[in-house]
PDB file of C-alpha atoms and ligand atoms in Angstrom:
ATOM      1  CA  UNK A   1      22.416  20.231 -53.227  1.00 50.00           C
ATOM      2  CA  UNK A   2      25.879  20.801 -54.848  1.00 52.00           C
ATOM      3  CA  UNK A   3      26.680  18.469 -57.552  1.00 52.00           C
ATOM      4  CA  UNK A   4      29.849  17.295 -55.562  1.00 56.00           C
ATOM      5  CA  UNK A   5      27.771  15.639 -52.419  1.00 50.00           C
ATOM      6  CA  UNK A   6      25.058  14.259 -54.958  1.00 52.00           C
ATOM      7  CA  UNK A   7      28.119  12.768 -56.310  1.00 52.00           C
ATOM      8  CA  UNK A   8      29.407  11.573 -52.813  1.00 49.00           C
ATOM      9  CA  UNK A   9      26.383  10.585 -52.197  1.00 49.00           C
ATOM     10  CA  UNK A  10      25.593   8.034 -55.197  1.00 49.00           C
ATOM     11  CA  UNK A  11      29.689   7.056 -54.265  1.00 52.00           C
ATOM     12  CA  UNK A  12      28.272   5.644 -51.197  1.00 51.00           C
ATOM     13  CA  UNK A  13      28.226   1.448 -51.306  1.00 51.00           C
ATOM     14  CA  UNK A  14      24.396   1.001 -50.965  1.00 53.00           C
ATOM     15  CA  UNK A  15      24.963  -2.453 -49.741  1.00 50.00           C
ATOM     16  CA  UNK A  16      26.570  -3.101 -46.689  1.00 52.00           C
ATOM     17  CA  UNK A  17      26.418   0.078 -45.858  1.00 56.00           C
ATOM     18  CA  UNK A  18      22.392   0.261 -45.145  1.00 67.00           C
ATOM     19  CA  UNK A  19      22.165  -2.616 -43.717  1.00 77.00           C
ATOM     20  CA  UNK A  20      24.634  -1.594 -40.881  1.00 76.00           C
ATOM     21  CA  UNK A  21      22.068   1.234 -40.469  1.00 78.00           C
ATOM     22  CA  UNK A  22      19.421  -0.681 -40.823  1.00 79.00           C
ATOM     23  CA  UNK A  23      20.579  -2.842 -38.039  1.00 77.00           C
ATOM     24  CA  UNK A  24      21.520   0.324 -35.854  1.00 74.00           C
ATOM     25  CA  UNK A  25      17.711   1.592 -36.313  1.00 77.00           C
ATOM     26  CA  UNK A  26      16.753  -1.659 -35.470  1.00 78.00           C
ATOM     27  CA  UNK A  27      19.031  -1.808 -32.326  1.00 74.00           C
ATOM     28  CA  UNK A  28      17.519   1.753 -31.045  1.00 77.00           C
ATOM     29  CA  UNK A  29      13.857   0.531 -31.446  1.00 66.00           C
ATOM     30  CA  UNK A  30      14.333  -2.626 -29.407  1.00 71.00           C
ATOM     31  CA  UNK A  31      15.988  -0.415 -26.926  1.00 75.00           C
ATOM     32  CA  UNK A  32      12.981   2.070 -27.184  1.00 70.00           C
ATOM     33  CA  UNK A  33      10.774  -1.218 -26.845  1.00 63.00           C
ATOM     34  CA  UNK A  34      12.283  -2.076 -24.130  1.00 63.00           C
ATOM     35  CA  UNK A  35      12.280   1.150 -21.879  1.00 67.00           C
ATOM     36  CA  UNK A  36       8.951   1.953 -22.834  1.00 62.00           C
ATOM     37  CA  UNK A  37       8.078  -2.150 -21.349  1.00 53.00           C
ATOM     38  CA  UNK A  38      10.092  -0.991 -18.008  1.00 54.00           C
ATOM     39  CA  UNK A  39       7.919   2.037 -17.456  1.00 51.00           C
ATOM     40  CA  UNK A  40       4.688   0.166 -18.023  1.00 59.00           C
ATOM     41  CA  UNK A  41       5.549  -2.425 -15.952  1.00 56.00           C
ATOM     42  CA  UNK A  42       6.038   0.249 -13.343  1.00 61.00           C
ATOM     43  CA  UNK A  43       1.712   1.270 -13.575  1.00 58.00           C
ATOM     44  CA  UNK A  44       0.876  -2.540 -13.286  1.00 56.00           C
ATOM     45  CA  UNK A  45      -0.439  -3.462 -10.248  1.00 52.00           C
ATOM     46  CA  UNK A  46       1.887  -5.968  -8.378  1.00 51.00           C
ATOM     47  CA  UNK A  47      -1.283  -8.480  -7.760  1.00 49.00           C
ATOM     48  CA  UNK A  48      -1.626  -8.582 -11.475  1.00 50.00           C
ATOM     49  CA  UNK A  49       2.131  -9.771 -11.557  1.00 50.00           C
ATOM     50  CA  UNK A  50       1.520 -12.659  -9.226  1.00 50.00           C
ATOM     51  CA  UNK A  51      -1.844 -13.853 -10.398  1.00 47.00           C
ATOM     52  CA  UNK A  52      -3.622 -12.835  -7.303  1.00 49.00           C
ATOM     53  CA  UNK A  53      -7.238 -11.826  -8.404  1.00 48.00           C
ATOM     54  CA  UNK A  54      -8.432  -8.783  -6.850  1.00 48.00           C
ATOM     55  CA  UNK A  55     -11.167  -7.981  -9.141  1.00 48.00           C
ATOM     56  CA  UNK A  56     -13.419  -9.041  -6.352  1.00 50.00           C
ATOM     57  CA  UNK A  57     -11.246  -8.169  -3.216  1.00 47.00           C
ATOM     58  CA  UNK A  58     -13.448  -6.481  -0.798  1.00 46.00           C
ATOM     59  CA  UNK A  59     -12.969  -2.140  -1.446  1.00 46.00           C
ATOM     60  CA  UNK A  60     -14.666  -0.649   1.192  1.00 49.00           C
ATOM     61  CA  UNK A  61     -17.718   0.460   0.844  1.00 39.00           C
ATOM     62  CA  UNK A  62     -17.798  -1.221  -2.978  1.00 40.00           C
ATOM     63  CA  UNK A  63     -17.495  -5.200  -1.990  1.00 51.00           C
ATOM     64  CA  UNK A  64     -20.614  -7.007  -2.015  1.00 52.00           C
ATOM     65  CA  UNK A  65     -20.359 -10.222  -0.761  1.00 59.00           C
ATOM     66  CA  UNK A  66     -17.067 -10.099   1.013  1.00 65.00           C
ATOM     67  CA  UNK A  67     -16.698 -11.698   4.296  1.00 69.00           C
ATOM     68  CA  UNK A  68     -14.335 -10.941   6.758  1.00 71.00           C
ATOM     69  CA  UNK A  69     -12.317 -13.647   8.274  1.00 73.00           C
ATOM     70  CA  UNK A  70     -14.615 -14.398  11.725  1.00 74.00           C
ATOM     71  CA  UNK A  71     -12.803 -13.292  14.722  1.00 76.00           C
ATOM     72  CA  UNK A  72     -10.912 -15.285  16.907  1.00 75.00           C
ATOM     73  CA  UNK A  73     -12.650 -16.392  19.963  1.00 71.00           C
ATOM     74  CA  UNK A  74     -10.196 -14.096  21.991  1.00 69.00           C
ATOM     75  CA  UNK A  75     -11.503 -10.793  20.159  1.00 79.00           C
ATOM     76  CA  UNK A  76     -14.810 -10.857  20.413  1.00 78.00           C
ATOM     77  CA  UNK A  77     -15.765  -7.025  20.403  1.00 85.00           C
ATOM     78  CA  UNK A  78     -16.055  -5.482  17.229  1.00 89.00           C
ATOM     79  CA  UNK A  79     -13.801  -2.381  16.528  1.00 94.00           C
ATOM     80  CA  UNK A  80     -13.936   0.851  18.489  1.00 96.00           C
ATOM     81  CA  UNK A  81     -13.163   2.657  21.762  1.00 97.00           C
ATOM     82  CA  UNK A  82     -14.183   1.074  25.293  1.00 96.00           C
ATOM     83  CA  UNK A  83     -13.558   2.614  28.383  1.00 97.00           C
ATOM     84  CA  UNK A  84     -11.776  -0.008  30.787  1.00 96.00           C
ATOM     85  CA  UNK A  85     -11.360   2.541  33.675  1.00 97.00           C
ATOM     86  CA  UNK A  86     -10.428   6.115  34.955  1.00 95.00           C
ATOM     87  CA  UNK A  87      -7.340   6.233  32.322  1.00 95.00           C
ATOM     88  CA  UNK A  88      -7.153   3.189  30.615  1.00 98.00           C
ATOM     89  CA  UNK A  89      -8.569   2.164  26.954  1.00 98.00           C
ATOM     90  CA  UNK A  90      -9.213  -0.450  24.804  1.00 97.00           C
ATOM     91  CA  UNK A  91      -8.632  -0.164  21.424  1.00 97.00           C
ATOM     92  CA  UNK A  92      -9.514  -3.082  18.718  1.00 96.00           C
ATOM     93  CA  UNK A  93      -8.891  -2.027  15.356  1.00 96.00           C
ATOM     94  CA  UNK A  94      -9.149  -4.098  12.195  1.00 94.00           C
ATOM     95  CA  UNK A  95      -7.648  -3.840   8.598  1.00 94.00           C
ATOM     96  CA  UNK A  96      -8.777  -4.692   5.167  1.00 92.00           C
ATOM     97  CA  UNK A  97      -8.129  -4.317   1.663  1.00 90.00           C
ATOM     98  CA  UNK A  98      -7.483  -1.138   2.180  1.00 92.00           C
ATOM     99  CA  UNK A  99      -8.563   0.773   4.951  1.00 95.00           C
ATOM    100  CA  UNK A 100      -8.737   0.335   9.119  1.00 96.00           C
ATOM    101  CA  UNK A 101     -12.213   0.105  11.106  1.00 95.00           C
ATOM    102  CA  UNK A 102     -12.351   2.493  12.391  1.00 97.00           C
ATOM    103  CA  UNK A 103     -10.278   5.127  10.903  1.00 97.00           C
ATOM    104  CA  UNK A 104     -10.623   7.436  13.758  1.00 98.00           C
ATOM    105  CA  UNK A 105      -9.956   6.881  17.064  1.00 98.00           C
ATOM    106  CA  UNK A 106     -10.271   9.788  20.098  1.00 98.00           C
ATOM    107  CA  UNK A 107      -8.965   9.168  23.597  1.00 98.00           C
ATOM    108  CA  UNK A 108      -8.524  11.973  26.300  1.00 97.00           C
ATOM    109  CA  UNK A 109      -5.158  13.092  26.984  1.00 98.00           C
ATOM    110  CA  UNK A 110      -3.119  11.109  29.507  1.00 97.00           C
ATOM    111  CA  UNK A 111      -5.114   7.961  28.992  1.00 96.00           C
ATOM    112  CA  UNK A 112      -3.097   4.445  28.648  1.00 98.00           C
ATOM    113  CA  UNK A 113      -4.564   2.606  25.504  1.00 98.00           C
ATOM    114  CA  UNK A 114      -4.177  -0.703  25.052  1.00 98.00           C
ATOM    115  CA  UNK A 115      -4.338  -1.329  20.903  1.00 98.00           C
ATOM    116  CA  UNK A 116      -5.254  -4.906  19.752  1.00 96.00           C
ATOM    117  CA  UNK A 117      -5.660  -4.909  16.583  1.00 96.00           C
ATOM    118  CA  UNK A 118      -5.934  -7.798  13.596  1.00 93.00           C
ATOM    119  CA  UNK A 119      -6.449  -8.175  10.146  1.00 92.00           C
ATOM    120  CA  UNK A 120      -9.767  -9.373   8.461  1.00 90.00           C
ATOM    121  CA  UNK A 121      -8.602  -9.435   5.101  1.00 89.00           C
ATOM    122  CA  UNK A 122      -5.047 -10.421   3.854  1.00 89.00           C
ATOM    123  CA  UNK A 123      -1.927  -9.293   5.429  1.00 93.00           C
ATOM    124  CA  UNK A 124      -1.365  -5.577   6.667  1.00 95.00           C
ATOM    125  CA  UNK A 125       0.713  -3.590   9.176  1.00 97.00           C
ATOM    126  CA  UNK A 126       0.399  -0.954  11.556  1.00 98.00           C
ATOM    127  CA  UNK A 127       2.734   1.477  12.823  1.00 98.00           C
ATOM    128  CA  UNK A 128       1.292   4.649  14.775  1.00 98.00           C
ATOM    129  CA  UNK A 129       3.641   7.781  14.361  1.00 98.00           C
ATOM    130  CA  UNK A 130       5.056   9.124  17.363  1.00 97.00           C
ATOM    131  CA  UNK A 131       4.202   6.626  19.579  1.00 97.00           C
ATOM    132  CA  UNK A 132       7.032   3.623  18.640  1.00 97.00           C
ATOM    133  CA  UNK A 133       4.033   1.214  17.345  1.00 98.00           C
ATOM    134  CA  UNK A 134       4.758  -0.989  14.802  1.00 98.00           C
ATOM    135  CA  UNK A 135       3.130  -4.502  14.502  1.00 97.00           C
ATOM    136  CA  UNK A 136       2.774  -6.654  11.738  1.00 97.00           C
ATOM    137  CA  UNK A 137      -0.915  -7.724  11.568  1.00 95.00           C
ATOM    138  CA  UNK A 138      -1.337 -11.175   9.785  1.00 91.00           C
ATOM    139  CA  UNK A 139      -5.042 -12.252   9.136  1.00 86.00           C
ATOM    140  CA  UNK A 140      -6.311 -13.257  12.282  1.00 78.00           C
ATOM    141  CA  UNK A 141      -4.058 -13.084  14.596  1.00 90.00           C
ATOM    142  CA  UNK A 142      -4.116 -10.167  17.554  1.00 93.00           C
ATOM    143  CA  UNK A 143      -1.274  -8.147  17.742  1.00 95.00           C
ATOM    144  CA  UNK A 144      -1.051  -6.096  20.589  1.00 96.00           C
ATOM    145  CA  UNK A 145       0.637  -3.133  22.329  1.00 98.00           C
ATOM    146  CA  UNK A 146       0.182  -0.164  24.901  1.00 98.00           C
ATOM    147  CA  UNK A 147       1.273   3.484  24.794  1.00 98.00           C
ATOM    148  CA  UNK A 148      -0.096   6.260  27.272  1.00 98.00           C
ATOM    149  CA  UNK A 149      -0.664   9.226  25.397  1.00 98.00           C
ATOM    150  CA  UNK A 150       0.554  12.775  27.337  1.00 97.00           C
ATOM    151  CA  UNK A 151       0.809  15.016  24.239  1.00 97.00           C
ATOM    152  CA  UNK A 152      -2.477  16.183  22.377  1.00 97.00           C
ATOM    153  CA  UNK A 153      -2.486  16.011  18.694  1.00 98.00           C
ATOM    154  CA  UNK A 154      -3.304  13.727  15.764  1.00 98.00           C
ATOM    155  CA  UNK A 155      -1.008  10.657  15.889  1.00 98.00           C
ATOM    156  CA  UNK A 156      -1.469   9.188  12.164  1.00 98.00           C
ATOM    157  CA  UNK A 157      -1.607   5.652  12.170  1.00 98.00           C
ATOM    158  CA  UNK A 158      -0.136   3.813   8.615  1.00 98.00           C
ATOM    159  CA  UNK A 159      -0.231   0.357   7.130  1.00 97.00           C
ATOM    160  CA  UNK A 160       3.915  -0.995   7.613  1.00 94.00           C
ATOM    161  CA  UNK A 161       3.433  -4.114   5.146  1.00 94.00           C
ATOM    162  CA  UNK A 162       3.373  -3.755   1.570  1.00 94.00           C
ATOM    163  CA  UNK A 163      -0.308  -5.043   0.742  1.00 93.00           C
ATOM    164  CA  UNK A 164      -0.597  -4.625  -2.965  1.00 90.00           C
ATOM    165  CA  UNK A 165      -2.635  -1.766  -4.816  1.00 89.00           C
ATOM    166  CA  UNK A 166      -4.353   0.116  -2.129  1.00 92.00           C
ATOM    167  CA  UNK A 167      -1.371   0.022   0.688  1.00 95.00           C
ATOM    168  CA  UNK A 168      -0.251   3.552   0.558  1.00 95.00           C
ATOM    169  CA  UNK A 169      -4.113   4.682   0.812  1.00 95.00           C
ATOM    170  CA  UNK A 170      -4.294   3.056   4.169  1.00 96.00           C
ATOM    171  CA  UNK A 171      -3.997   5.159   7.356  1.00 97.00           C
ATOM    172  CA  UNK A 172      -6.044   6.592  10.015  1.00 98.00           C
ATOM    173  CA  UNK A 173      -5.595   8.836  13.071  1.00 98.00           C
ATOM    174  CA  UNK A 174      -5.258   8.617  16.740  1.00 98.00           C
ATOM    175  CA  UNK A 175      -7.187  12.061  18.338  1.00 98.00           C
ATOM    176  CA  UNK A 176      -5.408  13.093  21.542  1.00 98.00           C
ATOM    177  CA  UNK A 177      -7.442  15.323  23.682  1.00 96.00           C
TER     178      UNK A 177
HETATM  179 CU1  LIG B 201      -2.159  -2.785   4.162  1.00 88.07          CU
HETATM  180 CU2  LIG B 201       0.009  -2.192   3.332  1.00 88.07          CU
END
């Protein structure tokens, strides 16, 4: 260090001049506080946010103790495939925190299937890709639609509500063959 910028240096006003840094130091860490707040916030859970409890929400195949909301006395069948004649199907599908029963569904090709599906647990959506199926499914009640399948192929089927932590795990798939 030359002996001209220690001099400049000592020159400097110590006060006023360090505190207006200090304050600019202090400015950036609040800001740096703050951003690093925004991208937690983006990791937390939104049930955490709104005091929901979901430390015991039913996780499939994890959830002692959860029961379902009892079907309505118009759905009486349990989920699954049943034949209602030459072409024609029945669907009933159900959703929970965070999955459908059942998760994979096979109908021959050409067959109309009538979906009716409802939610056990909360409130979900459905909409089943390539076939213009989109229903919101609100606990309990049926929702219901009908599409006649004539193209083979796996027609994914995705929750349409935002549900909270496990909604973008939920899908399943329609079998066409
Ligand atoms: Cu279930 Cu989103």
């Amino acid at each position: 260090m030359t002996p001209r910028v220690r001099q400049a240096m000592s020159e400097n006003p110590r006060s006023g001049g360090s505190s207006l840094g200090a304050m600019y130091v202090m400015a950036a860490f609040l800001m740096l506080v703050g951003s690093l707040f925004v991208v937690a916030m983006m990791f937390v859970p939104s049930d955490w946010l709104d005091g929901s409890d979901t430390s015991d929400a039913y996780i499939p195949g994890s959830g002692p103790g959860f029961v379902p909301a009892a079907r309505p006395a118009v759905l009486q069948e349990p989920p699954g495939v049943t034949q209602m004649g030459p072409d024609r199907y029945r669907v009933v599908i159900e959703a929970y925190n965070w999955e459908y029963v059942p998760k994979e569904i096979r109908v021959p090709l050409g067959a109309e299937v009538q979906f009716v599906a409802r939610s056990a647990q909360d409130y979900h959506g459905i909409a089943i890709i390539g076939t213009g199926i989109i229903m919101p499914l609100l606990q309990n009640e049926i929702a219901e639609a009908t599409h006649t399948f004539t193209e083979p192929g796996e027609y994914i089927f995705v929750c349409a509500d935002y549900c909270g932590a496990g909604h973008a795990t939920m899908s399943g798939t329609v079998i066409v063959e």
